[in-house]
């Protein structure tokens, strides 16, 4: 077995929401496949009509052991921002892992806030190196936030590597992490046993795009199909290519555009 890796995330598939953070799970599985031992610390904070409830559970998955700390509340957004409380929870769980003789060689945080802040806190306290995968378009706004910007920038500074999933996001992060080689693009993991790249035909002036998502607009930010439509329309006009867009999934956000088209 290689390194011991502690994964910290606020987005991960659950029985109630099996598509939540699947891209993060694939990162964990890829690390596991390389021969490293992984433990996932998942803070699952969700909306509920009740005032407050919490559940702790552990399970073993193909990508490693997972410790879930679930908070349900009508004020769920407050708990996302209560990082002093979240740090104490993480510290207690870290103590339990230590008793089980799991001392991580590296911490892998997912998204600067609040996962990156917790990774920074544990890493600094126990002198553990840390890296952070960044998937979030809100990175810049949080690093400049009047309340959370300072702690977010400290977290960015502590992590030795920041791994954005796109060149665009890497350009933003380098403004906060300018050291040479500190920012490296690692795209979201794709299971090539399921998805294979089909070589383009040079004579075909057609491009086919497929967007797969949960388009439901509830208590979490919905995907924006209008941005996809606008971007592909602009690309089609500039490239003179025929664009075919397949939309997979369902939800109220998507139905708005279906109804307006009809």
CSV table of C-alpha atoms in Angstrom, one decimal:
chain,number,residue,atom,x,y,z
A,1,UNK,CA,0.0,0.0,0.0
A,2,UNK,CA,1.3,3.5,-0.8
A,3,UNK,CA,0.3,6.7,1.0
A,4,UNK,CA,-2.5,7.2,3.4
A,5,UNK,CA,-4.8,9.9,2.1
A,6,UNK,CA,-7.5,11.7,4.0
A,7,UNK,CA,-10.1,13.0,1.6
A,8,UNK,CA,-12.2,15.9,2.9
A,9,UNK,CA,-15.4,16.9,1.0
A,10,UNK,CA,-18.8,18.4,1.4
A,11,UNK,CA,-20.1,16.8,-1.8
A,12,UNK,CA,-20.3,13.0,-2.1
A,13,UNK,CA,-23.0,10.5,-3.3
A,14,UNK,CA,-25.5,9.3,-0.7
A,15,UNK,CA,-28.5,7.0,-0.8
A,16,UNK,CA,-30.8,10.1,-0.9
A,17,UNK,CA,-28.7,11.9,-3.6
A,18,UNK,CA,-26.6,9.4,-5.6
A,19,UNK,CA,-25.4,11.9,-8.1
A,20,UNK,CA,-24.1,14.5,-5.6
A,21,UNK,CA,-20.4,14.9,-6.1
A,22,UNK,CA,-19.8,11.8,-8.3
A,23,UNK,CA,-16.8,13.6,-9.8
A,24,UNK,CA,-15.2,13.8,-6.3
A,25,UNK,CA,-15.9,10.1,-5.8
A,26,UNK,CA,-14.2,9.3,-9.1
A,27,UNK,CA,-11.1,11.2,-7.8
A,28,UNK,CA,-11.1,9.1,-4.7
A,29,UNK,CA,-11.4,5.9,-6.7
A,30,UNK,CA,-8.6,6.9,-9.0
A,31,UNK,CA,-6.3,7.5,-6.0
A,32,UNK,CA,-7.3,4.2,-4.5
A,33,UNK,CA,-6.6,2.4,-7.8
A,34,UNK,CA,-3.0,3.7,-7.7
A,35,UNK,CA,-2.4,1.6,-4.5
A,36,UNK,CA,-3.0,4.3,-1.8
A,37,UNK,CA,-5.2,3.9,1.3
A,38,UNK,CA,-8.0,6.4,1.3
A,39,UNK,CA,-10.4,7.5,4.1
A,40,UNK,CA,-13.2,10.0,3.1
A,41,UNK,CA,-14.5,12.5,5.6
A,42,UNK,CA,-17.8,13.6,4.2
A,43,UNK,CA,-19.7,16.5,5.8
A,44,UNK,CA,-23.3,16.1,4.4
A,45,UNK,CA,-25.2,19.3,5.1
A,46,UNK,CA,-28.7,19.3,3.7
A,47,UNK,CA,-32.0,21.2,4.0
A,48,UNK,CA,-34.7,19.8,6.2
A,49,UNK,CA,-37.9,21.3,7.7
A,50,UNK,CA,-36.8,20.4,11.2
A,51,UNK,CA,-34.6,22.8,13.2
A,52,UNK,CA,-31.6,20.6,13.6
A,53,UNK,CA,-30.6,16.9,13.6
A,54,UNK,CA,-27.3,15.1,13.1
A,55,UNK,CA,-26.3,11.6,12.2
A,56,UNK,CA,-22.8,10.0,12.1
A,57,UNK,CA,-22.1,6.8,10.3
A,58,UNK,CA,-19.3,4.9,8.7
A,59,UNK,CA,-19.2,2.5,5.9
A,60,UNK,CA,-16.7,0.8,3.6
A,61,UNK,CA,-16.9,1.5,-0.1
A,62,UNK,CA,-14.7,0.4,-3.1
A,63,UNK,CA,-12.9,3.8,-2.8
A,64,UNK,CA,-12.2,3.4,0.9
A,65,UNK,CA,-13.7,3.9,4.3
A,66,UNK,CA,-16.1,6.9,4.5
A,67,UNK,CA,-17.0,8.8,7.7
A,68,UNK,CA,-20.2,10.8,7.2
A,69,UNK,CA,-21.2,13.6,9.5
A,70,UNK,CA,-24.7,14.6,8.4
A,71,UNK,CA,-26.4,17.8,9.5
A,72,UNK,CA,-30.1,18.4,8.6
A,73,UNK,CA,-31.6,21.8,9.3
A,74,UNK,CA,-33.8,24.5,7.8
A,75,UNK,CA,-30.8,26.7,8.5
A,76,UNK,CA,-28.4,24.4,6.7
A,77,UNK,CA,-26.6,27.2,4.9
A,78,UNK,CA,-25.4,28.6,8.2
A,79,UNK,CA,-23.6,25.3,9.0
A,80,UNK,CA,-21.7,25.6,5.7
A,81,UNK,CA,-20.2,28.8,7.0
A,82,UNK,CA,-19.7,27.8,10.6
A,83,UNK,CA,-16.1,26.6,10.0
A,84,UNK,CA,-15.0,26.9,13.7
A,85,UNK,CA,-17.7,24.3,14.5
A,86,UNK,CA,-16.7,22.2,11.5
A,87,UNK,CA,-13.1,22.3,12.5
A,88,UNK,CA,-13.9,20.9,15.9
A,89,UNK,CA,-15.9,18.1,14.4
A,90,UNK,CA,-13.1,17.3,12.0
A,91,UNK,CA,-10.6,17.3,14.9
A,92,UNK,CA,-12.7,14.8,16.9
A,93,UNK,CA,-13.0,12.5,13.9
A,94,UNK,CA,-9.3,12.8,13.2
A,95,UNK,CA,-8.7,11.6,16.8
A,96,UNK,CA,-10.9,8.6,16.1
A,97,UNK,CA,-8.9,7.8,13.0
A,98,UNK,CA,-5.7,8.1,15.0
A,99,UNK,CA,-6.9,5.5,17.5
A,100,UNK,CA,-7.6,3.2,14.5
A,101,UNK,CA,-3.9,3.8,13.5
A,102,UNK,CA,-4.8,5.8,10.4
A,103,UNK,CA,-2.4,8.7,10.4
A,104,UNK,CA,-2.6,10.4,7.0
A,105,UNK,CA,0.5,11.1,5.0
A,106,UNK,CA,-1.4,13.7,3.0
A,107,UNK,CA,-4.7,15.6,3.2
A,108,UNK,CA,-6.7,16.0,0.0
A,109,UNK,CA,-9.3,18.8,0.2
A,110,UNK,CA,-12.0,19.4,-2.3
A,111,UNK,CA,-13.0,23.1,-2.9
A,112,UNK,CA,-11.4,25.9,-0.9
A,113,UNK,CA,-14.4,26.6,1.4
A,114,UNK,CA,-15.1,25.0,3.7
A,115,UNK,CA,-13.2,21.7,2.8
A,116,UNK,CA,-9.9,23.6,2.1
A,117,UNK,CA,-10.1,25.5,5.4
A,118,UNK,CA,-10.6,22.3,7.3
A,119,UNK,CA,-7.7,20.7,5.5
A,120,UNK,CA,-5.5,23.7,6.3
A,121,UNK,CA,-6.5,23.5,10.0
A,122,UNK,CA,-5.7,19.8,10.3
A,123,UNK,CA,-2.6,19.9,8.2
A,124,UNK,CA,-1.1,22.8,10.1
A,125,UNK,CA,-2.0,21.4,13.5
A,126,UNK,CA,-0.6,17.9,12.8
A,127,UNK,CA,2.1,19.0,10.2
A,128,UNK,CA,0.6,17.0,7.4
A,129,UNK,CA,1.1,18.2,3.8
A,130,UNK,CA,-2.0,19.0,1.8
A,131,UNK,CA,-3.3,19.3,-1.7
A,132,UNK,CA,-6.6,20.7,-2.9
A,133,UNK,CA,-8.7,19.9,-5.9
A,134,UNK,CA,-10.7,23.0,-7.0
A,135,UNK,CA,-14.0,22.4,-8.9
A,136,UNK,CA,-15.8,25.6,-7.9
A,137,UNK,CA,-16.4,28.7,-9.9
A,138,UNK,CA,-17.0,30.6,-6.6
A,139,UNK,CA,-13.2,30.3,-5.7
A,140,UNK,CA,-12.5,34.0,-6.6
A,141,UNK,CA,-15.5,35.4,-4.7
A,142,UNK,CA,-14.7,33.5,-1.5
A,143,UNK,CA,-11.0,34.4,-1.6
A,144,UNK,CA,-12.1,38.1,-1.8
A,145,UNK,CA,-15.0,37.7,0.6
A,146,UNK,CA,-15.1,40.3,3.5
A,147,UNK,CA,-15.7,37.6,6.1
A,148,UNK,CA,-14.2,34.4,4.7
A,149,UNK,CA,-11.6,35.7,2.3
A,150,UNK,CA,-8.7,35.8,4.8
A,151,UNK,CA,-9.1,32.3,6.0
A,152,UNK,CA,-9.7,31.1,2.4
A,153,UNK,CA,-6.5,32.7,1.3
A,154,UNK,CA,-4.6,31.1,4.2
A,155,UNK,CA,-5.9,27.7,3.1
A,156,UNK,CA,-4.8,28.3,-0.4
A,157,UNK,CA,-1.4,29.3,0.9
A,158,UNK,CA,-1.0,26.2,3.0
A,159,UNK,CA,-1.9,23.6,0.3
A,160,UNK,CA,1.3,22.8,-1.6
A,161,UNK,CA,-0.6,22.0,-4.8
A,162,UNK,CA,-3.9,23.4,-6.1
A,163,UNK,CA,-5.4,21.1,-8.7
A,164,UNK,CA,-8.1,23.0,-10.7
A,165,UNK,CA,-10.2,21.0,-13.2
A,166,UNK,CA,-9.8,23.5,-16.1
A,167,UNK,CA,-7.4,26.0,-17.6
A,168,UNK,CA,-9.8,28.8,-17.0
A,169,UNK,CA,-10.0,28.1,-13.3
A,170,UNK,CA,-6.2,27.7,-13.1
A,171,UNK,CA,-5.8,31.2,-14.5
A,172,UNK,CA,-7.9,32.6,-11.6
A,173,UNK,CA,-6.2,30.5,-8.9
A,174,UNK,CA,-2.7,31.6,-10.0
A,175,UNK,CA,-3.6,35.1,-8.9
A,176,UNK,CA,-3.7,33.8,-5.4
A,177,UNK,CA,-1.1,31.0,-5.8
A,178,UNK,CA,1.6,32.4,-8.1
A,179,UNK,CA,4.5,30.1,-7.1
A,180,UNK,CA,5.8,28.2,-10.1
A,181,UNK,CA,4.3,24.7,-10.4
A,182,UNK,CA,1.9,25.2,-7.5
A,183,UNK,CA,-1.2,25.1,-9.8
A,184,UNK,CA,-1.7,22.1,-12.0
A,185,UNK,CA,-4.7,21.3,-14.0
A,186,UNK,CA,-6.2,17.8,-13.3
A,187,UNK,CA,-9.5,17.4,-15.2
A,188,UNK,CA,-12.4,15.6,-13.6
A,189,UNK,CA,-11.9,11.8,-13.8
A,190,UNK,CA,-13.8,9.9,-16.6
A,191,UNK,CA,-14.3,6.2,-16.5
A,192,UNK,CA,-13.0,5.2,-19.9
A,193,UNK,CA,-14.6,1.8,-19.6
A,194,UNK,CA,-17.9,3.6,-20.0
A,195,UNK,CA,-17.0,6.7,-22.0
A,196,UNK,CA,-14.7,6.4,-24.9
A,197,UNK,CA,-13.4,9.2,-27.2
A,198,UNK,CA,-14.6,8.8,-30.8
A,199,UNK,CA,-12.1,10.1,-33.3
A,200,UNK,CA,-13.6,13.0,-35.3
A,201,UNK,CA,-14.3,12.6,-39.0
A,202,UNK,CA,-12.6,15.3,-41.0
A,203,UNK,CA,-15.3,15.5,-43.5
A,204,UNK,CA,-18.1,16.0,-40.9
A,205,UNK,CA,-18.9,19.6,-40.2
A,206,UNK,CA,-21.0,18.5,-37.2
A,207,UNK,CA,-20.3,18.4,-33.4
A,208,UNK,CA,-22.4,16.5,-30.9
A,209,UNK,CA,-22.5,17.7,-27.3
A,210,UNK,CA,-24.2,15.9,-24.5
A,211,UNK,CA,-25.0,17.6,-21.1
A,212,UNK,CA,-25.9,15.2,-18.2
A,213,UNK,CA,-27.2,16.9,-15.0
A,214,UNK,CA,-29.9,17.1,-12.4
A,215,UNK,CA,-31.8,20.2,-13.6
A,216,UNK,CA,-34.0,20.5,-10.5
A,217,UNK,CA,-34.1,24.0,-8.8
A,218,UNK,CA,-34.6,23.4,-5.1
A,219,UNK,CA,-32.5,24.5,-2.2
A,220,UNK,CA,-29.2,24.1,-4.1
A,221,UNK,CA,-28.1,26.2,-7.1
A,222,UNK,CA,-29.5,24.7,-10.3
A,223,UNK,CA,-27.5,24.1,-13.5
A,224,UNK,CA,-27.8,26.8,-16.1
A,225,UNK,CA,-29.0,25.3,-19.4
A,226,UNK,CA,-29.3,28.9,-20.8
A,227,UNK,CA,-25.6,29.4,-20.5
A,228,UNK,CA,-25.0,26.1,-22.5
A,229,UNK,CA,-27.4,27.2,-25.2
A,230,UNK,CA,-25.8,30.6,-25.5
A,231,UNK,CA,-22.3,29.3,-25.6
A,232,UNK,CA,-23.0,26.7,-28.2
A,233,UNK,CA,-25.0,29.1,-30.3
A,234,UNK,CA,-22.0,31.6,-30.3
A,235,UNK,CA,-19.6,28.8,-31.2
A,236,UNK,CA,-21.8,27.6,-34.0
A,237,UNK,CA,-22.0,31.1,-35.5
A,238,UNK,CA,-18.2,31.6,-35.2
A,239,UNK,CA,-17.1,28.2,-36.4
A,240,UNK,CA,-19.8,27.6,-39.1
A,241,UNK,CA,-20.4,24.1,-37.6
A,242,UNK,CA,-23.7,22.4,-37.1
A,243,UNK,CA,-24.1,21.7,-33.3
A,244,UNK,CA,-26.3,19.0,-32.0
A,245,UNK,CA,-27.0,19.2,-28.2
A,246,UNK,CA,-28.4,16.2,-26.3
A,247,UNK,CA,-29.8,17.0,-22.8
A,248,UNK,CA,-30.0,14.1,-20.3
A,249,UNK,CA,-31.8,14.5,-17.0
A,250,UNK,CA,-34.8,16.2,-15.7
A,251,UNK,CA,-35.9,19.0,-13.4
A,252,UNK,CA,-37.9,22.2,-13.2
A,253,UNK,CA,-35.1,24.4,-14.6
A,254,UNK,CA,-35.0,22.5,-17.8
A,255,UNK,CA,-38.8,22.5,-18.1
A,256,UNK,CA,-38.8,26.3,-18.2
A,257,UNK,CA,-36.9,26.3,-21.4
A,258,UNK,CA,-38.9,23.4,-22.9
A,259,UNK,CA,-42.1,25.3,-22.2
A,260,UNK,CA,-40.8,28.6,-23.6
A,261,UNK,CA,-39.7,26.8,-26.8
A,262,UNK,CA,-43.1,25.2,-27.2
